[in-house]
Short mmCIF file of C-alpha atoms and ligand atoms in Angstrom, two decimals:
data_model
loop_
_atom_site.label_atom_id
_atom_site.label_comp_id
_atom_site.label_asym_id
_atom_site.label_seq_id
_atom_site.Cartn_x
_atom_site.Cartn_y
_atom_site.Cartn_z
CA UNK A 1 0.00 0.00 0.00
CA UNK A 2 1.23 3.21 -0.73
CA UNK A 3 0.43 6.62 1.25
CA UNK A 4 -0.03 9.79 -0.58
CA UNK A 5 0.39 12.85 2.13
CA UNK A 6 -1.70 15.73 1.65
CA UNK A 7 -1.19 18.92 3.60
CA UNK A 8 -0.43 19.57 7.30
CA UNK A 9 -0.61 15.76 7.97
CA UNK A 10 1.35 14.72 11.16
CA UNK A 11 2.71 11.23 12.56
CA UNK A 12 -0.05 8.62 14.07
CA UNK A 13 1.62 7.01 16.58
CA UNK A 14 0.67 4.26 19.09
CA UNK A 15 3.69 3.60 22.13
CA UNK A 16 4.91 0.26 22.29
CA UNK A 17 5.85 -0.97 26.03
CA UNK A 18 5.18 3.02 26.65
CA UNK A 19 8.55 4.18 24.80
CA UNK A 20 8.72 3.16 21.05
CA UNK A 21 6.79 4.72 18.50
CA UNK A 22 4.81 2.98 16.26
CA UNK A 23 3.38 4.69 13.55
CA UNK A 24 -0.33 3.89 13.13
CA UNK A 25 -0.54 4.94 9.45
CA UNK A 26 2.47 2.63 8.39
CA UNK A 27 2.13 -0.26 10.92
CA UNK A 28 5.74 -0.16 11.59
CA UNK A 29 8.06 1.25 14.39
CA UNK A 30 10.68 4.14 14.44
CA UNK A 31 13.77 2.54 15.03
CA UNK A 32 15.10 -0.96 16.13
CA UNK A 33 13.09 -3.04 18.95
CA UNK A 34 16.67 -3.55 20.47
CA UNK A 35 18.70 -0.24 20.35
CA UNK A 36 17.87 2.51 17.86
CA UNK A 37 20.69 4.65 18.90
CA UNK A 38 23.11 1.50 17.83
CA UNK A 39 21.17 0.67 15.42
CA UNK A 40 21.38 3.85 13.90
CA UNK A 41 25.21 3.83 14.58
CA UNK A 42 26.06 1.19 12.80
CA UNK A 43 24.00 1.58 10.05
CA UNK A 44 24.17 4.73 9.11
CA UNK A 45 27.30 6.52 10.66
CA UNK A 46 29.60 3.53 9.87
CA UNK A 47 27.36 2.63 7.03
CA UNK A 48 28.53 6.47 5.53
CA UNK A 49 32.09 5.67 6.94
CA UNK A 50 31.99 8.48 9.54
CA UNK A 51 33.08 10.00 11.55
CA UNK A 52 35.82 9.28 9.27
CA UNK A 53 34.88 11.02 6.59
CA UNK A 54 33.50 14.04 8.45
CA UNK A 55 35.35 17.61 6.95
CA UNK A 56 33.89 21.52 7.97
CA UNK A 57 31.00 22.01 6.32
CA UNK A 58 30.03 18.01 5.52
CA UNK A 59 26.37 17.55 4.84
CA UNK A 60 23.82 14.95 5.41
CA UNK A 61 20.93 14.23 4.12
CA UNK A 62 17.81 12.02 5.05
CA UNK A 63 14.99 10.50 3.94
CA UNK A 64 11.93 10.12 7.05
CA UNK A 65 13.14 12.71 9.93
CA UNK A 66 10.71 10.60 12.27
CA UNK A 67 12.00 11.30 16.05
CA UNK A 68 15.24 13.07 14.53
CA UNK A 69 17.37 10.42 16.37
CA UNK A 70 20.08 10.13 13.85
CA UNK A 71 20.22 13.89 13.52
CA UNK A 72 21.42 13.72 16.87
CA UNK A 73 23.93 10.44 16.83
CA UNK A 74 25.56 12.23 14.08
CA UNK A 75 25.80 15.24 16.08
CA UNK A 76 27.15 13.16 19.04
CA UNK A 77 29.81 11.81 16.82
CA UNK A 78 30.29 15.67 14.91
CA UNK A 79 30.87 16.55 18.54
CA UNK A 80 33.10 13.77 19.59
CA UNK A 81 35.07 14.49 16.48
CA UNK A 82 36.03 17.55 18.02
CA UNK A 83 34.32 19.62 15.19
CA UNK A 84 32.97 23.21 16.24
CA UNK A 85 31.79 24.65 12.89
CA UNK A 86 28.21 23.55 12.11
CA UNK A 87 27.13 20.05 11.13
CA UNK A 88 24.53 20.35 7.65
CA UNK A 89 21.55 18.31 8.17
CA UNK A 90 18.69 18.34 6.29
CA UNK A 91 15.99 15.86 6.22
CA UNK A 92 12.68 15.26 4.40
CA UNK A 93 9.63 14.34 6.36
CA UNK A 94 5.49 14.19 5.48
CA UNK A 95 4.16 13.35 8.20
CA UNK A 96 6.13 15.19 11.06
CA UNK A 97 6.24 14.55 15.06
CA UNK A 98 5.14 17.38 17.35
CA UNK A 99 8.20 18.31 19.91
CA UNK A 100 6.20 16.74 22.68
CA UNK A 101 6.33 12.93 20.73
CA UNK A 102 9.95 13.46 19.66
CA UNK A 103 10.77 14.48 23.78
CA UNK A 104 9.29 11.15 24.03
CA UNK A 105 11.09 9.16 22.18
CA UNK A 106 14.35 10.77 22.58
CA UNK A 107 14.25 10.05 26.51
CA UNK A 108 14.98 6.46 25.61
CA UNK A 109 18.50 7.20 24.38
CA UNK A 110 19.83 9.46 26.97
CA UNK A 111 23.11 10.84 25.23
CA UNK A 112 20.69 11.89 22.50
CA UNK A 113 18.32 13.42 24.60
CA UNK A 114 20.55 15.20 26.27
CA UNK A 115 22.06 17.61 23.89
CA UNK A 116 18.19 17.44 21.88
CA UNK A 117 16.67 20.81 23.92
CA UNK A 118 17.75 23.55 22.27
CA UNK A 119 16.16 22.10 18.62
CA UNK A 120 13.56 20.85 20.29
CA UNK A 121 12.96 24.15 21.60
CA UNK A 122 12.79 26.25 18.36
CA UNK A 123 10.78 22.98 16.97
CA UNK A 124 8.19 23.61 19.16
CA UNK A 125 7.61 27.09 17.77
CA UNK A 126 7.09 25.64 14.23
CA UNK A 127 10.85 26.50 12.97
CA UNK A 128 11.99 23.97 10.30
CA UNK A 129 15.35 25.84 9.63
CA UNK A 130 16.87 25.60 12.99
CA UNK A 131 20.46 26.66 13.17
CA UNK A 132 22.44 26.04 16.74
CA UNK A 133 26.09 26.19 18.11
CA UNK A 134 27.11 23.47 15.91
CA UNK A 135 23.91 22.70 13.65
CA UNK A 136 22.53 24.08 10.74
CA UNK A 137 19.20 21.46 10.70
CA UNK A 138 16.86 21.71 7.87
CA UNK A 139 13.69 19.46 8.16
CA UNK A 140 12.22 19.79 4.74
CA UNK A 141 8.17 19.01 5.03
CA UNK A 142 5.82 17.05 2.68
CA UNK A 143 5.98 14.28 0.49
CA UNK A 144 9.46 14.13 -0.39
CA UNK A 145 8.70 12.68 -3.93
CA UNK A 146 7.80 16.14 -4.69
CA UNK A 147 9.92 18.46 -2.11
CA UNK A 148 13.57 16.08 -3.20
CA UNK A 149 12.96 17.20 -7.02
CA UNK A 150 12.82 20.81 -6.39
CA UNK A 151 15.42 20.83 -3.65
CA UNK A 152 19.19 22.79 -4.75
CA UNK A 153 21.44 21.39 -2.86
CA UNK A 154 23.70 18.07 -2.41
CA UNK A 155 24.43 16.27 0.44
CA UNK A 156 27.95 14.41 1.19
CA UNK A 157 26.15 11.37 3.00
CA UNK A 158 22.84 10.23 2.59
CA UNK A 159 20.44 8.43 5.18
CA UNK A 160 17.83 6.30 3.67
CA UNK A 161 15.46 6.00 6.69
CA UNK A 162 11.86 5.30 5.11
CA UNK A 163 9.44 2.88 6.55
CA UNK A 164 9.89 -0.77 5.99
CA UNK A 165 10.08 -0.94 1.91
CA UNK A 166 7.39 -3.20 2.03
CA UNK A 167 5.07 -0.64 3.94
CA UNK A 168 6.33 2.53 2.49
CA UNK A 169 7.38 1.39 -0.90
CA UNK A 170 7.13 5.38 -1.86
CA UNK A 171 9.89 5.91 -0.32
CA UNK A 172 12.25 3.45 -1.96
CA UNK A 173 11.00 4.07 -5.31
CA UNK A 174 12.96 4.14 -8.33
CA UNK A 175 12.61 7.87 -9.56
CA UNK A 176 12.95 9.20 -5.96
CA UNK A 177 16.44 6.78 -6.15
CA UNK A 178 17.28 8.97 -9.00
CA UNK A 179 16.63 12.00 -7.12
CA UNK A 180 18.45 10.93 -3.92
CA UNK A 181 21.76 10.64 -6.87
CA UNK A 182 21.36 13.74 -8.55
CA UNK A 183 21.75 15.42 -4.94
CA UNK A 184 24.50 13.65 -3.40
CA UNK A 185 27.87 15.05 -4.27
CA UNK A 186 30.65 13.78 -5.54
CA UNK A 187 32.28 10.59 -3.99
CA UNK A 188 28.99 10.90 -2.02
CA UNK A 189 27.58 7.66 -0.34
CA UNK A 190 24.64 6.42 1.12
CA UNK A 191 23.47 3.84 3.60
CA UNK A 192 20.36 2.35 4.86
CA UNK A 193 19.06 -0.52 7.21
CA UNK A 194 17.12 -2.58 4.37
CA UNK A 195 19.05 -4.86 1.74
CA UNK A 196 15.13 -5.32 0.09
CA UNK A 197 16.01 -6.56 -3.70
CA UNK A 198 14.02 -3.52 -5.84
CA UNK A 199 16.11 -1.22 -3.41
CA UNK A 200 18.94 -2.38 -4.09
CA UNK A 201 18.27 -2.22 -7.90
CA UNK A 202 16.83 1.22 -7.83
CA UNK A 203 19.94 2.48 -6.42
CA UNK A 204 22.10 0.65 -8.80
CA UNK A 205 19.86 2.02 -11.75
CA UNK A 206 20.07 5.65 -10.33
CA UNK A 207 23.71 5.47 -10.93
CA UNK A 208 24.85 4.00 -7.38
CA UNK A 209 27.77 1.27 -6.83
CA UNK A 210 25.69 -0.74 -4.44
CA UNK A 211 27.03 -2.92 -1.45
CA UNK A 212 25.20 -5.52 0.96
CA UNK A 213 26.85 -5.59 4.32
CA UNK A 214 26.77 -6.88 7.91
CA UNK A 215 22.97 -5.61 9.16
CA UNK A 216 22.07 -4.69 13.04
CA UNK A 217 21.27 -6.67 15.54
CA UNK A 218 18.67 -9.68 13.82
CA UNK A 219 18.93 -8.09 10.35
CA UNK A 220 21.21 -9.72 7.99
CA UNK A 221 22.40 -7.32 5.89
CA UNK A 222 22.09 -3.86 5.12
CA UNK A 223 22.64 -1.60 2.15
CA UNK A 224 25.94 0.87 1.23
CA UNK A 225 26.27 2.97 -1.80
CA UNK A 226 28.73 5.06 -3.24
CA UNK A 227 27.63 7.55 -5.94
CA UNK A 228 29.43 5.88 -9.16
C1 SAM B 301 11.54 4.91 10.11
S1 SAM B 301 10.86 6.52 10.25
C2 SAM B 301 12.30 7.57 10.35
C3 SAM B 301 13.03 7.51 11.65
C4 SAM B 301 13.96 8.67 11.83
N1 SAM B 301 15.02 8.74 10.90
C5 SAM B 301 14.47 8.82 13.25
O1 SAM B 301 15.68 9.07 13.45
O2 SAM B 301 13.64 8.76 14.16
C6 SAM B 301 10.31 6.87 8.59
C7 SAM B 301 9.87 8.32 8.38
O3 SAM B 301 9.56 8.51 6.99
C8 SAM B 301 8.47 9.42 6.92
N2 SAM B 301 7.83 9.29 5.59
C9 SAM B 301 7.07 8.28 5.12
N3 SAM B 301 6.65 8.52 3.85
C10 SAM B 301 7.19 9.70 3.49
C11 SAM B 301 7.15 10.49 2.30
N4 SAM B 301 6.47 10.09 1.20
N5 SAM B 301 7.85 11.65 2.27
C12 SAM B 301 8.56 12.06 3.36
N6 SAM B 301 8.62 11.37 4.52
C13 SAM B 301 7.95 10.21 4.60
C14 SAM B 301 7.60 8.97 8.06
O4 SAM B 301 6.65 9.94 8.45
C15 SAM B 301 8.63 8.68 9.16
O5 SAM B 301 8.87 9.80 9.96
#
């Protein structure tokens, strides 16, 4: 089944054991049942090869903002990297979380919530372009087959961070792959938690050098790119 967001749409979310969120509309959780903050290490910091590969100025971009939990392991890491200059972030998101839900959620990962207030803050005021000490965040909102085409910028890393492809195949769809290419710079990568076949094509149609790797946790594998 595939969603089609209209306007001013927000999450649906049910709490599992009265800390995960569950999404409603998509019948699928957040983040990992085990450890989304390790999850999301692996996966995606490791997954881009950072903090490795972090420089002043380095940019990442994501699909599904959700709880904005790997916004803030990559600022950990940005922070434990010794970088003071402003980590780019932007993300695209339909169906956002009020600050309340993301408060939630975050409380579950302590080192994340701890440094989350002061975006959290400007959040709750309805900013979307939220610039801190070290953050220039950018949560992009709608359905990001339309708001990733008419975006001008590139991002160094890329987060792939939809729903389960089999839930939210919109997300993983071959001419938003294409898009998620044409803005990632060069030698840019990407990384994501699913290693779903028609994923894995998509990216290696849009122009990606696709590679399966060790998954978190009970997963498998998971999915690395590098733009070709
Ligand atoms: C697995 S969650 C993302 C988790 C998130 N990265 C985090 O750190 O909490 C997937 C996200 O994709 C969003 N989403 C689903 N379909 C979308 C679409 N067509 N355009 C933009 N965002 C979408 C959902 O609302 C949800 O927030």
């Amino acid at each position: 089944m595939t969603h089609t967001p209209a306007q001013n749409q927000t999450a649906e979310l049910t709490w599992r054991d009265g800390t995960l969120p569950v999404s409603t509309r998509f019948d699928d959780p957040y983040f990992s049942l085990e450890n989304g903050l390790a999850e999301t290490r692996h996966v995606f910091l490791a997954g881009n090869d950072l903090p490795a590969r972090f420089t002043d100025g380095f940019h990442i971009a994501e699909l599904g903002f959700g709880t904005g939990l790997n916004m803030f392991a990559a600022l950990l890491e940005w922070r434990h990297a010794g970088f003071t200059t402003p980590l780019r972030f932007t993300s695209f998101e339909a169906f956002p979380m009020s600050a309340d839900e993301m408060d939630k959620a975050l409380a579950a990962f302590p080192e994340a919530h701890a440094i989350a207030d002061p975006f959290l803050t400007e959040w709750a005021k309805g900013t979307r372009c939220i610039e801190t000490r070290d953050l220039i965040a950018e949560i992009i909102i709608g359905d990001a087959r339309t708001t990733l085409p008419a975006w001008n910028d590139a991002a160094d890393a890329w987060f792939l961070d939809g729903f389960s492809p089999a839930k939210n195949p919109e997300l993983w769809e071959q001419d938003l792959m294409a898009e998620v290419a044409r803005h990632a710079a060069k030698g840019g990568t990407l990384a994501t938690y699913t290693a779903a076949g028609f994923v894995r094509r998509n990216l290696a149609a849009a122009g990606f050098t696709v590679t399966r790797s060790a998954g978190y946790g009970r997963k498998r594998h998971m999915t690395t790119a590098t733009k070709s």
